[in-house]
Amino acid sequence: MVRRASLSPVAVSSLLLGTALCALTVPALAQEGGQAPPPPAPVAEVAPDLDASGGGIADIVVTAEKRQTRLQETPIALSAYTGDAIADQHISTVRDLAGLVPGLTVPRGGITPTTQLFFLRGIGETDPIFDPAIAQYVDDVYIPRSIAASPLLAELERVEVLRGPQGTLYGRNTSAGAIRYITRDPNDEVRLAVDAGVGTWGAFETHGYVSGPLIANKLYASLAYGHEQHDGYTRDPTINKDVNDLNVDSARAKLRLQATDDLDIQLTLDAKRDRSTTAYYTPHNQPGGGFDPSLSFAEPQPQNNSNSGGAALRITQALGDKLTLKSVTAYRLFGQAPVSYDNDGEAAVKQVNYIRYYENELTQEFQANGSWGPLDFTSGLFYLHENFSSDRNGFSYPSLANPPQDQVGNTKTDSYAAYGQGDYHVTDKLTGTVGLRYTIESRDFTYRQFDDTLDGTRITDAAGNPIVPATATNKAGAFQAKSDATWYSLTPKFGVSYQWTPDVLTYASYSKGFKAGGFDNRASALINAQLPYQPEKVETYEVGVKSQWWERRLLVNLALYYNDYTDLQATATDPATLRSRRLNAASAHTEGFELETTFQPFDGLRWDNSASYTLALYDQFPNYAGIGTSASGNRLPYAPRWTFRTAPTYTLPLAVPGQAQVGVDAQYQTRSFADVANSWQVAIPAQWNVNLFAKYTTEDERWTFSATVRNLADRRLPQGGSYSASAAGTVWYYVESPPRTVFFKVGYKL
């Protein structure tokens, strides 16, 4: 048994800072007396940058707490980036957010480019078909799974990344954090923005956005479109093709009716089409005994037919200047039908998959947000109905213990929740926070399994090679399981914050998080399909400081945290069947700190820096790979101990009209692991990366010309991988980072 590191230096620092905070705020409370003036009334979620008076670092207004607040006055661990800042560094996909947020790891994951995994503070989800530990929201709409979930980033207002459990402010409860994408809403301003760019590896991108009134002061509309493509970064001599290419089209349309001064109705439609090749992995075992990170030898031909989209209706009603009611109704769906891929990267037939995923969900959220005297409050009711089905033809190297299989699973989920949070301004400096969430989660699961042990059903030919897709027609005798379960959760939040001066805020909080249990759609044994995995629970302790100095030319934000996890969900080997199964680690913990600084010593130079330390360990995880094995004391996947970023941007003092900027973004992270076992074979080495950008904007700010270099040193290092060795054959592959890319873009705004 591994004892919890409850007295580690980070934990001790957290306790000392929290004690100091309480010791200082109590006397301050006694001295202040009285009540704070009423907080501002809730306003629409429009958040431009606000320049500090007298110059200095521009502040960002966020809506993470369902009302407009300045980033530096929001007492939670939160990072926010404007759309302009994201565009400057050619961040065209959510994967490019890696390195911007301290403690956020974005490994290349999923079988298509539009599927992405996220890890915050050492916690995430390694399998995109299960509920994410980090929720994604696009304009208040929850995205339930990571498959095909990457949104179109054209005309993005900003991205907000909330670290730690989120349950008392948002519709869906998550155990590690939330990422919010806020796009522009149409209004009376006529906007037109187009851009196009080309680069190495056959890269081509174009985006377009148009917005404006259809009826002045009454009806508005907008349309955004994006196309992104590049050639394959990897060569596959087995099929004589370049693979790991990109080919994605996305579109979003909004129609907004300002029915009255207090009633706002908006309909949003979006769609995405992904025809990129699926992931082709780099195998460790390559012909000739050498190793080239740009080679894959997988034998299946590329096949990817992925589509997603949805509709959302948002109705906002203001009742005076103290209360706002909001309803968000959304229906979304995606399909990957079919997708074929190879799990080993070798020319030999070892692990081949041919899958069909279908998903649709309906979400309904009602919010009541506002203020009452010294009280700001957020409350809501949330409902989710989801139907997720998978049909996976899985072929592994034949053995009696692991025959070829066709697994068909269907999960129906109904989730109900009521949540609320109140911030009471005891004085104009001291605020107390109390939140509570109650969740009911029900799941019905149907599972069928067909394999070569069943009469009349074969998914391999006479030579033992896979038939893709399976052509079996007689499946009446298949194994079948039906299961259901319901879970209940009550998760609170308590916090206190103190605004010492307009430029210094301290806060401390305690909260609980919950991630629902479920059933394993990937089960390779019938008994595993019948056993649910349990909910994941976390208790989080956090203290932090947000500060600005030197007439707002230096910004320093620090957060310290400790997360205590129970029944942490993981994918490992079932000791009873010796097959991969979704199960729970008994306990785990993560602890660390996150530091963000911005320095603007003089006009024209901005220097962003961040650092994070994460200690993420399984405390108790016995028998994770069979009787007698133990992962207790192992590090959690994709949790580097240290991450660093430095990113200076300089406006050149040129004696010409317009503005020219150059910037560097350098990132470093220490070693981490890609699996529960901490296998050295697929350890992710320490790595650094440098990106460059240059931009010129004309004097009228309409034309922009930019150049970006990503991965300047052209270092192709492992970002993930898998290793397994058995009688069925060794599988050992890597997911490699992209090579150096150079990209040129021209944009026009009206």
PDB file of C-alpha atoms in Angstrom, residues 409-534:
ATOM      1  CA  GLY A 409     -22.810  -1.923 -27.719  1.00  0.00           C
ATOM      2  CA  ASN A 410     -25.527   0.642 -27.094  1.00  0.00           C
ATOM      3  CA  THR A 411     -25.601   2.993 -24.113  1.00  0.00           C
ATOM      4  CA  LYS A 412     -28.589   5.161 -23.281  1.00  0.00           C
ATOM      5  CA  THR A 413     -27.989   7.855 -20.698  1.00  0.00           C
ATOM      6  CA  ASP A 414     -30.397  10.086 -18.803  1.00  0.00           C
ATOM      7  CA  SER A 415     -28.844  12.676 -16.521  1.00  0.00           C
ATOM      8  CA  TYR A 416     -30.758  15.096 -14.297  1.00  0.00           C
ATOM      9  CA  ALA A 417     -29.149  17.820 -12.215  1.00  0.00           C
ATOM     10  CA  ALA A 418     -29.985  20.878 -10.151  1.00  0.00           C
ATOM     11  CA  TYR A 419     -27.159  23.270  -9.284  1.00  0.00           C
ATOM     12  CA  GLY A 420     -26.584  26.654  -7.802  1.00  0.00           C
ATOM     13  CA  GLN A 421     -23.899  28.954  -6.458  1.00  0.00           C
ATOM     14  CA  GLY A 422     -24.124  32.151  -4.456  1.00  0.00           C
ATOM     15  CA  ASP A 423     -21.413  34.770  -3.899  1.00  0.00           C
ATOM     16  CA  TYR A 424     -22.236  36.920  -0.883  1.00  0.00           C
ATOM     17  CA  HIS A 425     -20.343  40.216  -0.645  1.00  0.00           C
ATOM     18  CA  VAL A 426     -19.931  40.536   3.115  1.00  0.00           C
ATOM     19  CA  THR A 427     -18.061  43.790   2.564  1.00  0.00           C
ATOM     20  CA  ASP A 428     -16.776  45.549  -0.515  1.00  0.00           C
ATOM     21  CA  LYS A 429     -13.638  43.389  -0.181  1.00  0.00           C
ATOM     22  CA  LEU A 430     -14.695  40.099   1.408  1.00  0.00           C
ATOM     23  CA  THR A 431     -16.859  37.576  -0.473  1.00  0.00           C
ATOM     24  CA  GLY A 432     -18.053  34.142   0.626  1.00  0.00           C
ATOM     25  CA  THR A 433     -19.121  31.469  -1.849  1.00  0.00           C
ATOM     26  CA  VAL A 434     -21.441  28.495  -1.349  1.00  0.00           C
ATOM     27  CA  GLY A 435     -22.527  26.111  -4.104  1.00  0.00           C
ATOM     28  CA  LEU A 436     -24.366  22.808  -4.321  1.00  0.00           C
ATOM     29  CA  ARG A 437     -25.222  20.303  -7.045  1.00  0.00           C
ATOM     30  CA  TYR A 438     -27.441  17.234  -7.030  1.00  0.00           C
ATOM     31  CA  THR A 439     -27.132  14.724  -9.885  1.00  0.00           C
ATOM     32  CA  ILE A 440     -29.065  11.613 -10.878  1.00  0.00           C
ATOM     33  CA  GLU A 441     -27.445   9.546 -13.631  1.00  0.00           C
ATOM     34  CA  SER A 442     -29.105   6.483 -15.203  1.00  0.00           C
ATOM     35  CA  ARG A 443     -27.697   4.208 -17.894  1.00  0.00           C
ATOM     36  CA  ASP A 444     -29.121   1.295 -19.870  1.00  0.00           C
ATOM     37  CA  PHE A 445     -26.597  -0.832 -21.705  1.00  0.00           C
ATOM     38  CA  THR A 446     -27.125  -3.514 -24.326  1.00  0.00           C
ATOM     39  CA  TYR A 447     -24.162  -5.514 -25.555  1.00  0.00           C
ATOM     40  CA  ARG A 448     -23.793  -8.233 -28.164  1.00  0.00           C
ATOM     41  CA  GLN A 449     -20.651 -10.126 -29.045  1.00  0.00           C
ATOM     42  CA  PHE A 450     -19.919 -12.216 -32.111  1.00  0.00           C
ATOM     43  CA  ASP A 451     -16.670 -14.079 -32.700  1.00  0.00           C
ATOM     44  CA  ASP A 452     -15.174 -17.074 -34.455  1.00  0.00           C
ATOM     45  CA  THR A 453     -16.251 -19.368 -31.631  1.00  0.00           C
ATOM     46  CA  LEU A 454     -19.915 -19.018 -32.662  1.00  0.00           C
ATOM     47  CA  ASP A 455     -21.515 -21.257 -35.261  1.00  0.00           C
ATOM     48  CA  GLY A 456     -22.412 -19.442 -38.458  1.00  0.00           C
ATOM     49  CA  THR A 457     -20.454 -16.322 -37.611  1.00  0.00           C
ATOM     50  CA  ARG A 458     -16.993 -15.602 -38.959  1.00  0.00           C
ATOM     51  CA  ILE A 459     -15.162 -12.330 -39.222  1.00  0.00           C
ATOM     52  CA  THR A 460     -11.980 -13.952 -40.531  1.00  0.00           C
ATOM     53  CA  ASP A 461     -11.353 -15.923 -43.668  1.00  0.00           C
ATOM     54  CA  ALA A 462      -9.978 -19.467 -43.847  1.00  0.00           C
ATOM     55  CA  ALA A 463      -6.412 -18.176 -43.491  1.00  0.00           C
ATOM     56  CA  GLY A 464      -7.267 -16.276 -40.316  1.00  0.00           C
ATOM     57  CA  ASN A 465      -7.143 -12.825 -41.920  1.00  0.00           C
ATOM     58  CA  PRO A 466      -9.836 -10.302 -40.957  1.00  0.00           C
ATOM     59  CA  ILE A 467     -12.827  -9.719 -43.202  1.00  0.00           C
ATOM     60  CA  VAL A 468     -13.428  -5.960 -43.144  1.00  0.00           C
ATOM     61  CA  PRO A 469     -16.254  -5.376 -42.777  1.00  0.00           C
ATOM     62  CA  ALA A 470     -17.530  -8.611 -41.290  1.00  0.00           C
ATOM     63  CA  THR A 471     -19.927 -10.335 -43.701  1.00  0.00           C
ATOM     64  CA  ALA A 472     -21.563 -12.661 -41.197  1.00  0.00           C
ATOM     65  CA  THR A 473     -25.339 -12.767 -41.551  1.00  0.00           C
ATOM     66  CA  ASN A 474     -26.286 -15.393 -38.970  1.00  0.00           C
ATOM     67  CA  LYS A 475     -25.901 -13.686 -35.604  1.00  0.00           C
ATOM     68  CA  ALA A 476     -28.882 -15.172 -33.826  1.00  0.00           C
ATOM     69  CA  GLY A 477     -26.724 -17.174 -31.446  1.00  0.00           C
ATOM     70  CA  ALA A 478     -24.569 -14.266 -30.351  1.00  0.00           C
ATOM     71  CA  PHE A 479     -23.767 -13.593 -26.709  1.00  0.00           C
ATOM     72  CA  GLN A 480     -25.863 -10.767 -25.325  1.00  0.00           C
ATOM     73  CA  ALA A 481     -25.959  -8.789 -22.100  1.00  0.00           C
ATOM     74  CA  LYS A 482     -28.397  -6.188 -20.829  1.00  0.00           C
ATOM     75  CA  SER A 483     -27.556  -4.079 -17.803  1.00  0.00           C
ATOM     76  CA  ASP A 484     -28.653  -0.857 -16.166  1.00  0.00           C
ATOM     77  CA  ALA A 485     -27.575   1.248 -13.198  1.00  0.00           C
ATOM     78  CA  THR A 486     -28.386   4.555 -11.513  1.00  0.00           C
ATOM     79  CA  TRP A 487     -26.054   6.756  -9.500  1.00  0.00           C
ATOM     80  CA  TYR A 488     -26.721   9.733  -7.221  1.00  0.00           C
ATOM     81  CA  SER A 489     -24.344  12.491  -6.235  1.00  0.00           C
ATOM     82  CA  LEU A 490     -24.401  15.567  -3.985  1.00  0.00           C
ATOM     83  CA  THR A 491     -21.374  17.818  -4.547  1.00  0.00           C
ATOM     84  CA  PRO A 492     -20.811  21.106  -2.690  1.00  0.00           C
ATOM     85  CA  LYS A 493     -18.443  24.032  -3.042  1.00  0.00           C
ATOM     86  CA  PHE A 494     -17.288  26.493  -0.371  1.00  0.00           C
ATOM     87  CA  GLY A 495     -15.018  29.450  -0.940  1.00  0.00           C
ATOM     88  CA  VAL A 496     -13.819  32.794   0.346  1.00  0.00           C
ATOM     89  CA  SER A 497     -12.065  35.639  -1.457  1.00  0.00           C
ATOM     90  CA  TYR A 498     -10.610  38.957  -0.367  1.00  0.00           C
ATOM     91  CA  GLN A 499      -9.882  41.925  -2.644  1.00  0.00           C
ATOM     92  CA  TRP A 500      -7.030  43.592  -0.740  1.00  0.00           C
ATOM     93  CA  THR A 501      -6.637  46.385  -3.292  1.00  0.00           C
ATOM     94  CA  PRO A 502      -8.015  46.874  -6.808  1.00  0.00           C
ATOM     95  CA  ASP A 503      -4.967  44.947  -8.018  1.00  0.00           C
ATOM     96  CA  VAL A 504      -4.609  42.098  -5.470  1.00  0.00           C
ATOM     97  CA  LEU A 505      -7.102  39.274  -4.901  1.00  0.00           C
ATOM     98  CA  THR A 506      -6.666  36.142  -2.779  1.00  0.00           C
ATOM     99  CA  TYR A 507      -9.037  33.196  -2.582  1.00  0.00           C
ATOM    100  CA  ALA A 508      -9.441  29.724  -1.086  1.00  0.00           C
ATOM    101  CA  SER A 509     -11.978  27.022  -1.917  1.00  0.00           C
ATOM    102  CA  TYR A 510     -13.076  23.461  -1.239  1.00  0.00           C
ATOM    103  CA  SER A 511     -15.205  21.537  -3.725  1.00  0.00           C
ATOM    104  CA  LYS A 512     -16.280  18.061  -4.723  1.00  0.00           C
ATOM    105  CA  GLY A 513     -16.522  16.679  -8.242  1.00  0.00           C
ATOM    106  CA  PHE A 514     -18.293  13.704  -9.773  1.00  0.00           C
ATOM    107  CA  LYS A 515     -17.920  11.805 -13.036  1.00  0.00           C
ATOM    108  CA  ALA A 516     -20.667   9.277 -13.729  1.00  0.00           C
ATOM    109  CA  GLY A 517     -20.162   5.531 -13.876  1.00  0.00           C
ATOM    110  CA  GLY A 518     -21.167   3.395 -16.828  1.00  0.00           C
ATOM    111  CA  PHE A 519     -20.602   0.259 -18.887  1.00  0.00           C
ATOM    112  CA  ASP A 520     -17.791  -0.723 -21.222  1.00  0.00           C
ATOM    113  CA  ASN A 521     -18.603  -0.422 -24.928  1.00  0.00           C
ATOM    114  CA  ARG A 522     -15.176  -1.875 -25.654  1.00  0.00           C
ATOM    115  CA  ALA A 523     -15.669  -4.984 -23.524  1.00  0.00           C
ATOM    116  CA  SER A 524     -13.933  -8.003 -25.060  1.00  0.00           C
ATOM    117  CA  ALA A 525     -15.577 -10.496 -22.700  1.00  0.00           C
ATOM    118  CA  LEU A 526     -19.268 -10.838 -21.974  1.00  0.00           C
ATOM    119  CA  ILE A 527     -18.749 -10.840 -18.196  1.00  0.00           C
ATOM    120  CA  ASN A 528     -16.913  -7.511 -18.449  1.00  0.00           C
ATOM    121  CA  ALA A 529     -19.811  -5.977 -20.356  1.00  0.00           C
ATOM    122  CA  GLN A 530     -22.187  -6.867 -17.530  1.00  0.00           C
ATOM    123  CA  LEU A 531     -20.107  -5.197 -14.815  1.00  0.00           C
ATOM    124  CA  PRO A 532     -20.451  -1.415 -14.445  1.00  0.00           C
ATOM    125  CA  TYR A 533     -17.547   0.782 -13.546  1.00  0.00           C
ATOM    126  CA  GLN A 534     -18.294   3.124 -10.661  1.00  0.00           C
TER     127      GLN A 534
END
